[in-house]
Tab-separated table of C-alpha atoms in Angstrom:
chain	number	residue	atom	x	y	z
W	1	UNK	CA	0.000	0.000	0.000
W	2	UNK	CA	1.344	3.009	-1.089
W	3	UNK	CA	-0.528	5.373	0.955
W	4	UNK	CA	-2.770	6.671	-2.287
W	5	UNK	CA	-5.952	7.804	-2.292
W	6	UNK	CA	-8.322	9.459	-5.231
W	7	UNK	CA	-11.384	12.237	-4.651
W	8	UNK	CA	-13.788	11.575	-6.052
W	9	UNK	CA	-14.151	8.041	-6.773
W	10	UNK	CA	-17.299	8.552	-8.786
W	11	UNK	CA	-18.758	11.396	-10.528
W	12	UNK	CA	-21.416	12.152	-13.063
W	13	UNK	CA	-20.944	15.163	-15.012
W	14	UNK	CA	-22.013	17.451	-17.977
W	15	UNK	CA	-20.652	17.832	-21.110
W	16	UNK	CA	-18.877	21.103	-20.976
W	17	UNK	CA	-18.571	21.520	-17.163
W	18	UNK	CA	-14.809	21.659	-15.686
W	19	UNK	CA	-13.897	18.758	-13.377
W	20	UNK	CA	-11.398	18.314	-10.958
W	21	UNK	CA	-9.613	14.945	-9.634
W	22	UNK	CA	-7.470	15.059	-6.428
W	23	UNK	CA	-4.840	12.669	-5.729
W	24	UNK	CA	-3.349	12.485	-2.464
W	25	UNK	CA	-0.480	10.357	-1.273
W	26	UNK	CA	0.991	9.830	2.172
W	27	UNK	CA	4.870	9.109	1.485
W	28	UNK	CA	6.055	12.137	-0.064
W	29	UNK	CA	7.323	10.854	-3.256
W	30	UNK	CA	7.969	12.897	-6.413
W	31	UNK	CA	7.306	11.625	-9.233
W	32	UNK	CA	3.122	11.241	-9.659
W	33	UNK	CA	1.022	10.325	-12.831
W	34	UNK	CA	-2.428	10.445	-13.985
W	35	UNK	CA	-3.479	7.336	-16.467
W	36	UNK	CA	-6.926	7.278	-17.944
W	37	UNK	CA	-8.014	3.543	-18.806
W	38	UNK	CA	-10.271	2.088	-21.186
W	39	UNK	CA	-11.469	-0.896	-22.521
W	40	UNK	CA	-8.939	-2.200	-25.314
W	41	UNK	CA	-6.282	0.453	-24.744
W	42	UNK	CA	-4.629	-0.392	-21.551
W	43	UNK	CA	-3.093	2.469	-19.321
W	44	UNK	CA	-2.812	5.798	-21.325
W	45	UNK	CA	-0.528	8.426	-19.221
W	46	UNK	CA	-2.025	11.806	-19.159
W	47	UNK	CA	0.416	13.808	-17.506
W	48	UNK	CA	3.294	13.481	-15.030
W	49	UNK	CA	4.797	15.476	-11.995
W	50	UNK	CA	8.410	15.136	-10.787
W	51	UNK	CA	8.058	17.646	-8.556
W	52	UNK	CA	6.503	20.535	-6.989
W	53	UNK	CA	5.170	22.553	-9.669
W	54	UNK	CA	7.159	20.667	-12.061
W	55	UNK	CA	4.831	19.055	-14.723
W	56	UNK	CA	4.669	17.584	-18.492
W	57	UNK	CA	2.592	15.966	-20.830
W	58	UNK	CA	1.789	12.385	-21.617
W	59	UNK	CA	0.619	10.103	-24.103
W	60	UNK	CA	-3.247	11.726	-24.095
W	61	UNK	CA	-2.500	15.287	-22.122
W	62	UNK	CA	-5.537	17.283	-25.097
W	63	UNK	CA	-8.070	18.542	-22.980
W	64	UNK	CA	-6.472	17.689	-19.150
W	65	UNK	CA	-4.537	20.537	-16.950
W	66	UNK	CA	-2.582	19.605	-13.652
W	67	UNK	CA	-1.205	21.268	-11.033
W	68	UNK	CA	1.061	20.111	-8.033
W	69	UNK	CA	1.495	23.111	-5.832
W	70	UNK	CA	1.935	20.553	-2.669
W	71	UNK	CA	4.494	16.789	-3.497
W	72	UNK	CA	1.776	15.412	-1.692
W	73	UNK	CA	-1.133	16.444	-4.033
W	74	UNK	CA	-1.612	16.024	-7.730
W	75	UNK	CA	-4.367	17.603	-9.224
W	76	UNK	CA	-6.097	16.854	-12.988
W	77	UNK	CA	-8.568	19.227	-14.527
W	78	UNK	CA	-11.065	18.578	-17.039
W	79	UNK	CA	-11.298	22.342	-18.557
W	80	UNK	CA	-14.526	21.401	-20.284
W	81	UNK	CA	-15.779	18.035	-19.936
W	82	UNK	CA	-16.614	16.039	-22.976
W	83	UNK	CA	-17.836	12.403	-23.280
W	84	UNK	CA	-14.632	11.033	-25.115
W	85	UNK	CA	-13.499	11.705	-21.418
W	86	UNK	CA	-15.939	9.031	-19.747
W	87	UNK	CA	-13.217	7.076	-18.318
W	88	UNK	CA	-11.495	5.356	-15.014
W	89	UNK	CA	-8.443	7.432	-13.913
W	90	UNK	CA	-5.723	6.185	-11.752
W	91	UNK	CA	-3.415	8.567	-10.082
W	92	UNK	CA	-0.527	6.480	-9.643
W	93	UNK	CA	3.546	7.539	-7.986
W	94	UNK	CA	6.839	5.814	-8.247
W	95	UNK	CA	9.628	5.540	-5.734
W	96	UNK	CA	13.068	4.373	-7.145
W	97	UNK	CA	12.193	2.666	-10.425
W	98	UNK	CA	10.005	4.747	-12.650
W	99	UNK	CA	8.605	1.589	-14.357
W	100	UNK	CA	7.587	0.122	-10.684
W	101	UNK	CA	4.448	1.825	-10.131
W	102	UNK	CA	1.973	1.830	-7.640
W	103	UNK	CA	-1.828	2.842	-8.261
W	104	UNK	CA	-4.448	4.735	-6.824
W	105	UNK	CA	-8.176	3.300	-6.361
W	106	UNK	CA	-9.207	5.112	-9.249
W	107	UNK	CA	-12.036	7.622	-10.076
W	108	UNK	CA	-14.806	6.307	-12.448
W	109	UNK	CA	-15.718	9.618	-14.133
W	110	UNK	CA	-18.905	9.470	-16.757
W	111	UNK	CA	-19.486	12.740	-18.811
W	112	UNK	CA	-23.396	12.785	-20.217
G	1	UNK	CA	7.824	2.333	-32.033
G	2	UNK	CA	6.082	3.058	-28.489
G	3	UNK	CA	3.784	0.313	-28.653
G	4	UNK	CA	3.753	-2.679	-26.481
G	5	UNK	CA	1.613	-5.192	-28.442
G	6	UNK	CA	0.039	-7.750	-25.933
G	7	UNK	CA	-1.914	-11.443	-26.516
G	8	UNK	CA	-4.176	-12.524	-26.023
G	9	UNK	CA	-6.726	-10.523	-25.477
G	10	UNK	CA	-8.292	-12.920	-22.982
G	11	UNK	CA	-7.645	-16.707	-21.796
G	12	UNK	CA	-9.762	-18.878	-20.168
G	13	UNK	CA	-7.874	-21.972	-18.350
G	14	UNK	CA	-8.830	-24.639	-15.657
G	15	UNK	CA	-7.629	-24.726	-12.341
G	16	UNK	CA	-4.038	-26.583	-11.859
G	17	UNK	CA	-3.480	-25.221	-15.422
G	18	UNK	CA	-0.678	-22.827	-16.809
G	19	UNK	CA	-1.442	-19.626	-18.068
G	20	UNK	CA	0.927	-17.627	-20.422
G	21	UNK	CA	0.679	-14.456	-21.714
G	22	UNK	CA	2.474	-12.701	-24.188
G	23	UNK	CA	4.077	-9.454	-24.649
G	24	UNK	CA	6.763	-7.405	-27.491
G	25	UNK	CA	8.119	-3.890	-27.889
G	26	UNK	CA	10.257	-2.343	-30.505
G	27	UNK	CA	12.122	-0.066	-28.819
G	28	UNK	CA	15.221	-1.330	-27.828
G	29	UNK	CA	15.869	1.196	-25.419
G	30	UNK	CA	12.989	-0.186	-22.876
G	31	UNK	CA	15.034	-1.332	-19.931
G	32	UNK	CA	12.568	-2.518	-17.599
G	33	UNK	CA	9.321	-4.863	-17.894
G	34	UNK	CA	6.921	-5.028	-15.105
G	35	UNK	CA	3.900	-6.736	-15.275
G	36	UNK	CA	0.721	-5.931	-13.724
G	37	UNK	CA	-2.781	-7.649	-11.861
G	38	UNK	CA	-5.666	-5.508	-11.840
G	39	UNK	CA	-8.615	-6.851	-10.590
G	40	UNK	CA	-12.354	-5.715	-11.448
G	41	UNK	CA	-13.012	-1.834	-9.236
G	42	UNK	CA	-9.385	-1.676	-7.988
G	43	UNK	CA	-6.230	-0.238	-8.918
G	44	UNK	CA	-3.309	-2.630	-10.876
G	45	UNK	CA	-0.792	-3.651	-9.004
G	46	UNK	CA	2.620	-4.194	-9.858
G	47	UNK	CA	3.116	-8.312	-10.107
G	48	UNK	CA	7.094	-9.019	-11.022
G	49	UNK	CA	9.416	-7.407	-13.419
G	50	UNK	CA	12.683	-7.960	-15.130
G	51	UNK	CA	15.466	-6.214	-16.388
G	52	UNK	CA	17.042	-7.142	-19.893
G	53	UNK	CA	20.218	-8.870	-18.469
G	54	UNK	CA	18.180	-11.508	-17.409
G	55	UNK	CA	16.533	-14.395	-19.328
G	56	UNK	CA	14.261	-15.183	-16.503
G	57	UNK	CA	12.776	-14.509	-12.874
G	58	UNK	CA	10.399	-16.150	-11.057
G	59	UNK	CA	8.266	-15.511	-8.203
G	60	UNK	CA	6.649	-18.353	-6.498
G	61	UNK	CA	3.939	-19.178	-9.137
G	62	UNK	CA	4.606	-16.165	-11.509
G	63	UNK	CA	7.847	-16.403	-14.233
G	64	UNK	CA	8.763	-13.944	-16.749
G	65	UNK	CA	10.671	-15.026	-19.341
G	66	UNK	CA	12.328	-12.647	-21.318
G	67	UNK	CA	14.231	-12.892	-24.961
G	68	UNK	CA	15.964	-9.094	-25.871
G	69	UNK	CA	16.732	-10.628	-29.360
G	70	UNK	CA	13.311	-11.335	-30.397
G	71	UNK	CA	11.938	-8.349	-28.224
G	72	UNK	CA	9.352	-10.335	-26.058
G	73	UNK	CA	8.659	-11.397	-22.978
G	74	UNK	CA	6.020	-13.292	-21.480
G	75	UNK	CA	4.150	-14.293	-18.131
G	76	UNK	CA	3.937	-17.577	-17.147
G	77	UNK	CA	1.142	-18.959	-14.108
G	78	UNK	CA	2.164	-21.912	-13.172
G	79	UNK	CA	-0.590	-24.043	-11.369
G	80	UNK	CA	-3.137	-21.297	-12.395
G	81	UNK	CA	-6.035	-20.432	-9.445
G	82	UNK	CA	-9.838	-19.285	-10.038
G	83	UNK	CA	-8.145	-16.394	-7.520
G	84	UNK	CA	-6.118	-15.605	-10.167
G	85	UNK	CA	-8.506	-14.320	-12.446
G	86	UNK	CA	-7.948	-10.516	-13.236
G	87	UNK	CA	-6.657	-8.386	-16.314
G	88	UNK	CA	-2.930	-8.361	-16.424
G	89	UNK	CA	-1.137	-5.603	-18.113
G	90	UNK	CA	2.742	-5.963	-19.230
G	91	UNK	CA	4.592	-2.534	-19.326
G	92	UNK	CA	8.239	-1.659	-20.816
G	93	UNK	CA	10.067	1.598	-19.593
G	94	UNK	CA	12.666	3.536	-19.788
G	95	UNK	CA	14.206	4.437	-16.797
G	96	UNK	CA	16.290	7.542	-17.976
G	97	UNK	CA	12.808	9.411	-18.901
G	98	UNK	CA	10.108	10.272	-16.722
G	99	UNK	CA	6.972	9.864	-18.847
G	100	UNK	CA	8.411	6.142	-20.930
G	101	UNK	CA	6.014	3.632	-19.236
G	102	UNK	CA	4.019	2.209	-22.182
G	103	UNK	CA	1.380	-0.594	-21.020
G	104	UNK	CA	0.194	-3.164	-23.035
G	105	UNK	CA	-3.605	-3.084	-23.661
G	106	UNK	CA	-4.348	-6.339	-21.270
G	107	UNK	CA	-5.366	-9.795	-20.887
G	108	UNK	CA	-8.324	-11.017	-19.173
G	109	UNK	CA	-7.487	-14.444	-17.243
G	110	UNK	CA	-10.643	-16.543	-16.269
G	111	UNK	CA	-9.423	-19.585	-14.314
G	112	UNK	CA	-12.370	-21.867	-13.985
G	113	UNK	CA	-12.819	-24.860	-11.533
């Protein structure tokens, strides 16, 4: 257990209404990522912190905003919601080795 | 060049069974290969990984073996368990850059009685 959790772990939304996912971790580690999953495409990184304030795209970043003003907290903003986003996103951090992650519970975010 | 191509999609196998799964890359420059078990409403979790010096590792029921010249690797379940029954992701990263974790798209394991 890697002391993460995700806020909100559901939420029904509007098309064109920002959102904003919190994820929170306990053991002050610095690098943090937010993956969106869906059916058929596996993990898709959205964006990345490996620091305080220090952020940069991933894979699928159109769309999504973060900010990391605290190591513990790593937020990701929907600007505008649209359905394409309907997804489950995982917050997830690493310790030594970047490819040894550990996840979040996940939010299960549905945009009507 | 990014992808990590994954099969099969799903696998259904009876209990006391072996399960494999397969996994390849192109990118030579991946240096580490984690796999992962997600299970239905929860979060993955990283399973066992390998580095490319290394033809092999096993943990208890769980092997990876790995081949660098043909690019792929592959999960093994030895005496396969209905509690094994998840998705299971393989991964490839590089650990010199922050955002190179590249998952495979998954494979849904059904172990049946």
């Amino acid at each position: 257990d890697a002391g993460i959790t995700q806020s909100p772990r559901h939420k029904v939304t509007e098309t064109g209404t920002p959102v904003t996912l919190r994820c929170h971790q306990t053991e002050n580690h610095r690098y943090m990522y937010w993956y969106r999953q869906d059916p058929g495409h596996g993990l898709r990184l959205i964006h990345y912190s490996y620091g305080v304030k220090d952020t940069d795209k991933g894979e699928v970043s159109d769309g999504y905003s973060v900010s990391r003003s605290k190591t513990e907290d790593f937020l990701l903003t929907l600007e505008s919601a649209t359905s394409s986003q309907t997804s489950v996103y995982f917050c997830a951090i690493s310790r030594v080795t970047r490819g040894e992650q550990y996840f979040g519970p996940g939010t299960r975010l549905t945009v009507t | 060049q990014q992808q990590v191509k994954q099969s099969p999609q799903s696998l259904i196998v009876q209990k006391g069974g072996i399960s494999i799964i397969n996994c390849a890359y192109e990118n030579t420059a991946f240096d580490y290969f984690p796999w992962y078990q997600q299970f239905p409403g929860k979060g993955p979790a990283l399973l066992i990984a390998i580095r490319p010096d290394v033809s092999e590792k096993k943990e208890g029921r769980f092997t990876i073996s790995f081949n660098k010249s043909a690019k792929q690797f592959s999960l093994h379940i030895m005496d396969s368990q209905p509690g094994d029954s998840a998705t299971y992701f393989c991964a490839a990263s590089m650990e010199a850059s922050y955002d190179k974790v590249i998952f495979g798209p998954g494979t849904s394991l059904s172990v049946i009685p």
